[in-house]
PDB file of C-alpha atoms and ligand atoms in Angstrom:
ATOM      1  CA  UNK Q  76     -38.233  -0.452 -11.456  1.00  0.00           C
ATOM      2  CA  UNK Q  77     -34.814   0.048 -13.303  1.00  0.00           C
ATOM      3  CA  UNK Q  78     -32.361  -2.508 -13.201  1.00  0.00           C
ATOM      4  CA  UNK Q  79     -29.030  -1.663 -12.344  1.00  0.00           C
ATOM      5  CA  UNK Q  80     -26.135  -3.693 -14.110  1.00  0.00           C
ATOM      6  CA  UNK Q  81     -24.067  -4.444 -10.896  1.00  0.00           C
ATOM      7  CA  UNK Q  82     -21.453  -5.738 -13.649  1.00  0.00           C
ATOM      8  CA  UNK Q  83     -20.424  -2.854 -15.501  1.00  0.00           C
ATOM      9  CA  UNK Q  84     -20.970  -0.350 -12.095  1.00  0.00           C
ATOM     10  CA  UNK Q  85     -18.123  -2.803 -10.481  1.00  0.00           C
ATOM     11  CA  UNK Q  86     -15.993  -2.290 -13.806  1.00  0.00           C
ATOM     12  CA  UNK Q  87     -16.599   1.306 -13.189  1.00  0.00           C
ATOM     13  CA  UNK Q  88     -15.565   1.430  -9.983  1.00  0.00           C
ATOM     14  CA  UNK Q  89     -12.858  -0.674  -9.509  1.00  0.00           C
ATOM     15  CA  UNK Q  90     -11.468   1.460 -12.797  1.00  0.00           C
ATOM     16  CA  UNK Q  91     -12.152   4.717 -10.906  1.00  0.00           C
ATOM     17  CA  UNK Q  92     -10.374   3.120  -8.323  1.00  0.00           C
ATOM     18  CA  UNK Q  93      -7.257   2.062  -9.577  1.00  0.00           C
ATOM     19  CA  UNK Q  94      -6.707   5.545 -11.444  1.00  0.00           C
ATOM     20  CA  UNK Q  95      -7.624   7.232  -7.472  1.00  0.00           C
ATOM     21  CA  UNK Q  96      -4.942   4.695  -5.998  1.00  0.00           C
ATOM     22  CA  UNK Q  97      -2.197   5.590  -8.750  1.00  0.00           C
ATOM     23  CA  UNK Q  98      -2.781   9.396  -7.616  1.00  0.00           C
ATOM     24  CA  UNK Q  99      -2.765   8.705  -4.313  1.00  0.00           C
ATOM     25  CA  UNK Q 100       0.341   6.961  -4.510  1.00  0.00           C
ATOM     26  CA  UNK Q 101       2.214   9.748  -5.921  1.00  0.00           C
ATOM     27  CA  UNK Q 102       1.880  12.003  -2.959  1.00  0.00           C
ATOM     28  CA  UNK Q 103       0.887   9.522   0.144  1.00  0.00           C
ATOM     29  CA  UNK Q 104       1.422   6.142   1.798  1.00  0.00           C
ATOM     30  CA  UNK Q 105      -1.003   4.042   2.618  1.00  0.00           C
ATOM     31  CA  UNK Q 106      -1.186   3.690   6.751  1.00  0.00           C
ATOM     32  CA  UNK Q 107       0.664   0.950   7.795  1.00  0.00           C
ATOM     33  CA  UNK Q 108      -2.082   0.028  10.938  1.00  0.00           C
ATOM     34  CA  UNK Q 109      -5.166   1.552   9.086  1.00  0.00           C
ATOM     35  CA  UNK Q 110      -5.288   0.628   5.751  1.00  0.00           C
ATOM     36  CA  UNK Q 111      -8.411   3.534   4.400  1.00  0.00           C
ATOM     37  CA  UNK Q 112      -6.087   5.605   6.065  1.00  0.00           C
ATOM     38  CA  UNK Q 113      -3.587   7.808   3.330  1.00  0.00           C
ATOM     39  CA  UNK Q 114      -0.619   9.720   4.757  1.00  0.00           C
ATOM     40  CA  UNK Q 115       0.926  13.263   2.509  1.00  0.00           C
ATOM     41  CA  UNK Q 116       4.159  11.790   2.109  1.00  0.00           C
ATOM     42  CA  UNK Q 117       6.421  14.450   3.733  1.00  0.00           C
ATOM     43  CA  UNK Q 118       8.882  16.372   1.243  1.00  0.00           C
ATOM     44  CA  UNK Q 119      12.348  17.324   2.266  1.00  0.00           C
ATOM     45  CA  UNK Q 120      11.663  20.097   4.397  1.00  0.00           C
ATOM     46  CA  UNK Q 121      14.684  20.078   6.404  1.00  0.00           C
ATOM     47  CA  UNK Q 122      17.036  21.902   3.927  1.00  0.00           C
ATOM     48  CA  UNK Q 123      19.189  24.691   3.801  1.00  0.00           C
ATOM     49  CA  UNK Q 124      18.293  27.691   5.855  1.00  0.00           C
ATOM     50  CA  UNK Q 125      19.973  30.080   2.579  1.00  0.00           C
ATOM     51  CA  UNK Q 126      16.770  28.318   0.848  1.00  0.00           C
ATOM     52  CA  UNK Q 127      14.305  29.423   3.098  1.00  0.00           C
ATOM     53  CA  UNK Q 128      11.763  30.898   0.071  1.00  0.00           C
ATOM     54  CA  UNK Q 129      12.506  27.733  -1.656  1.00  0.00           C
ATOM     55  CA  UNK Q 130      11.321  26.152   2.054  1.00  0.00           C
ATOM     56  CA  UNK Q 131       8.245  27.611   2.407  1.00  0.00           C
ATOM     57  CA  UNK Q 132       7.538  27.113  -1.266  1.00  0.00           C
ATOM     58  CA  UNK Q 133       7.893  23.401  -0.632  1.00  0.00           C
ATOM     59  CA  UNK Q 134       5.599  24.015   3.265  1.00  0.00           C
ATOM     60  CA  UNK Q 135       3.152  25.592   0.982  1.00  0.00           C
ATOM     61  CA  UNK Q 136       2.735  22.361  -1.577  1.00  0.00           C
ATOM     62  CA  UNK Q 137       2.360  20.357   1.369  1.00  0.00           C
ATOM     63  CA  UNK Q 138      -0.314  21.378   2.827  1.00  0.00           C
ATOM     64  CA  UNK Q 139      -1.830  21.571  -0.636  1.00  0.00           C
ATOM     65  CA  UNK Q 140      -1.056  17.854  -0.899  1.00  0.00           C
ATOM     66  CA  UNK Q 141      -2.667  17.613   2.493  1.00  0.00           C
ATOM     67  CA  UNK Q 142      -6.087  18.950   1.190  1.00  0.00           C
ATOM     68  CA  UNK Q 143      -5.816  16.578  -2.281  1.00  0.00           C
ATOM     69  CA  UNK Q 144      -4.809  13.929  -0.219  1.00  0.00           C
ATOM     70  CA  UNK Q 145      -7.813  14.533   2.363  1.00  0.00           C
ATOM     71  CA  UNK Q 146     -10.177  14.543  -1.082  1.00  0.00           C
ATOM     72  CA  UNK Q 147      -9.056  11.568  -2.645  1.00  0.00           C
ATOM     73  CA  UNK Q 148      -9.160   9.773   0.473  1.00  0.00           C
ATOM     74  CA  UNK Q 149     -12.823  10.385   0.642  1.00  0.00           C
ATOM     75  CA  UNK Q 150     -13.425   9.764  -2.665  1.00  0.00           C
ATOM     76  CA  UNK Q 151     -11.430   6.512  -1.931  1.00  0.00           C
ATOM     77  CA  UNK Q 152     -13.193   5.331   0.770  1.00  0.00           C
ATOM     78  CA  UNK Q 153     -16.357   5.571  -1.099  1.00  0.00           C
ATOM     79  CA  UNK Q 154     -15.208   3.823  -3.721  1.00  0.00           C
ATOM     80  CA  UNK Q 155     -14.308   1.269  -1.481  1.00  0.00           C
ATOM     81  CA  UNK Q 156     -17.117   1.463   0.748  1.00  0.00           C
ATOM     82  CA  UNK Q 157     -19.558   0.804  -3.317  1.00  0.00           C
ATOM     83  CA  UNK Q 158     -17.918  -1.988  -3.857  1.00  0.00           C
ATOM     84  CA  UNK Q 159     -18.317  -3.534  -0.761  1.00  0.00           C
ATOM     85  CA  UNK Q 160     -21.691  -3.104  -1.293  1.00  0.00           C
ATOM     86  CA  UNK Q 161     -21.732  -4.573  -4.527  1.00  0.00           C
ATOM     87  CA  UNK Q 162     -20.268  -8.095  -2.587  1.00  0.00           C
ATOM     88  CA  UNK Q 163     -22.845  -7.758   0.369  1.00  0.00           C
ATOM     89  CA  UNK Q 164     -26.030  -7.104  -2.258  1.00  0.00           C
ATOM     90  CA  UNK Q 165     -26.617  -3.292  -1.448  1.00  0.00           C
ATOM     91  CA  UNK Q 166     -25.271  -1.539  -4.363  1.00  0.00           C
ATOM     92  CA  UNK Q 167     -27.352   1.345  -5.282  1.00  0.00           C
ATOM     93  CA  UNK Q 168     -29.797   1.576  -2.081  1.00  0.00           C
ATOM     94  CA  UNK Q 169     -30.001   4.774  -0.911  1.00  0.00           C
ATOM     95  CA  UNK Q 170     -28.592   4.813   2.810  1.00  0.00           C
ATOM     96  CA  UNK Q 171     -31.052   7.463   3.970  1.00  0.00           C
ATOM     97  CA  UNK Q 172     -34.461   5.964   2.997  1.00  0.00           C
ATOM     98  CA  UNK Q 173     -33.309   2.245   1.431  1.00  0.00           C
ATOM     99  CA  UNK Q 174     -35.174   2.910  -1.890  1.00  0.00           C
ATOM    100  CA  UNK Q 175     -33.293   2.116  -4.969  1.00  0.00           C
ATOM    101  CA  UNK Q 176     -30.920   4.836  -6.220  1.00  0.00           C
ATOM    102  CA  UNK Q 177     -31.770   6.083 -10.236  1.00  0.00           C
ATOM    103  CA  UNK Q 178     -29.430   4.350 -12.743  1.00  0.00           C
ATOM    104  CA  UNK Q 179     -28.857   8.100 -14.302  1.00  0.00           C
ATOM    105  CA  UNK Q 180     -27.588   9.156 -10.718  1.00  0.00           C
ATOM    106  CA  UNK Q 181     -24.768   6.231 -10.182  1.00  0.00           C
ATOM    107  CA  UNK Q 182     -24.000   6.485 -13.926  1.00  0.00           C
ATOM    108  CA  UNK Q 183     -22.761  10.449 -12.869  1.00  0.00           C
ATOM    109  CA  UNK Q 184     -21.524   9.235  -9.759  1.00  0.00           C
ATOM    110  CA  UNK Q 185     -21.266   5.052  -9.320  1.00  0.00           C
ATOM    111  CA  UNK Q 186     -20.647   5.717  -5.363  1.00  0.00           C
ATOM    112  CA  UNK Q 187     -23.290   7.680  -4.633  1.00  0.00           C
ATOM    113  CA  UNK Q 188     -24.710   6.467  -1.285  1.00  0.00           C
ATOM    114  CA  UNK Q 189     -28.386   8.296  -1.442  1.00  0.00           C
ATOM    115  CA  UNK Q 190     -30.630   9.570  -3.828  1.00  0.00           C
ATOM    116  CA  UNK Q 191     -29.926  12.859  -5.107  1.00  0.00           C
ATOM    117  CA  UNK Q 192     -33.320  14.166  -2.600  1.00  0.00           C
ATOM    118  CA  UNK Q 193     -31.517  12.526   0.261  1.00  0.00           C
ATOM    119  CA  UNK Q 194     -27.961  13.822   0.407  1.00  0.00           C
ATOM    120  CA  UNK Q 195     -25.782  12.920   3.051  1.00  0.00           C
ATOM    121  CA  UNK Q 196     -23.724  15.625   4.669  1.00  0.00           C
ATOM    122  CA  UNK Q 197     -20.326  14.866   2.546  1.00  0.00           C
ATOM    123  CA  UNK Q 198     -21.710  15.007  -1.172  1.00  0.00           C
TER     124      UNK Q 198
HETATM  125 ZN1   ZN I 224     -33.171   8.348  -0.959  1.00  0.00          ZN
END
């Protein structure tokens, strides 16, 4: 059986992690009662009506941000979720049938939570 080097897949992910938080903090807030929770920060949306293309211009990046924001939460939350695994002892288990992961799998993608065979219904 491979070993995995839990050492350098924490480095990985808490590096992943800190770049996903920086972007994430560009366009969102963290929730002040939920903290995996990330809000679209709201642009100025109450301007001038004589701007109204402008307006919708700006309605129309938001709910763009919305979507990014929705994706990076994920993302996020995985990451998270990886490294709290790493602390409890599971890191690279696969959640589905609790074999070990392959090291080439979490190398592409250090929170994977299954095997590639066994993919959960978000990846
Ligand atoms: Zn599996």
């Amino acid at each position: 059986m491979e070993t995995i080097d839990i050492k350098y897949f924490k480095e990985k992910l808490e590096t992943e992690l800190k770049v996903l938080t920086e972007e994430l903090e560009k366009i969102a807030r963290i929730n002040p009662s939920n903290p995996n929770d990330w809000e679209p920060i709201p642009q100025n949306l109450d301007i001038q009506e004589a701007d109204k293309n402008e307006s919708s211009d700006r309605r129309a990046a938001f709910d763009q941000n919305i979507a990014l924001v929705k994706d990076l939460e994920l993302r996020f939350n995985n990451l998270k979720e990886a490294l709290q695994k790493i602390e409890d002892g599971k890191y690279g288990i696969c959640e589905d049938t609790g074999e070990q992961i392959p090291v080439a799998r979490l190398e592409a993608n250090p929170s994977a939570k299954t095997c590639a065979e066994h993919l959960g219904p978000e990846e």
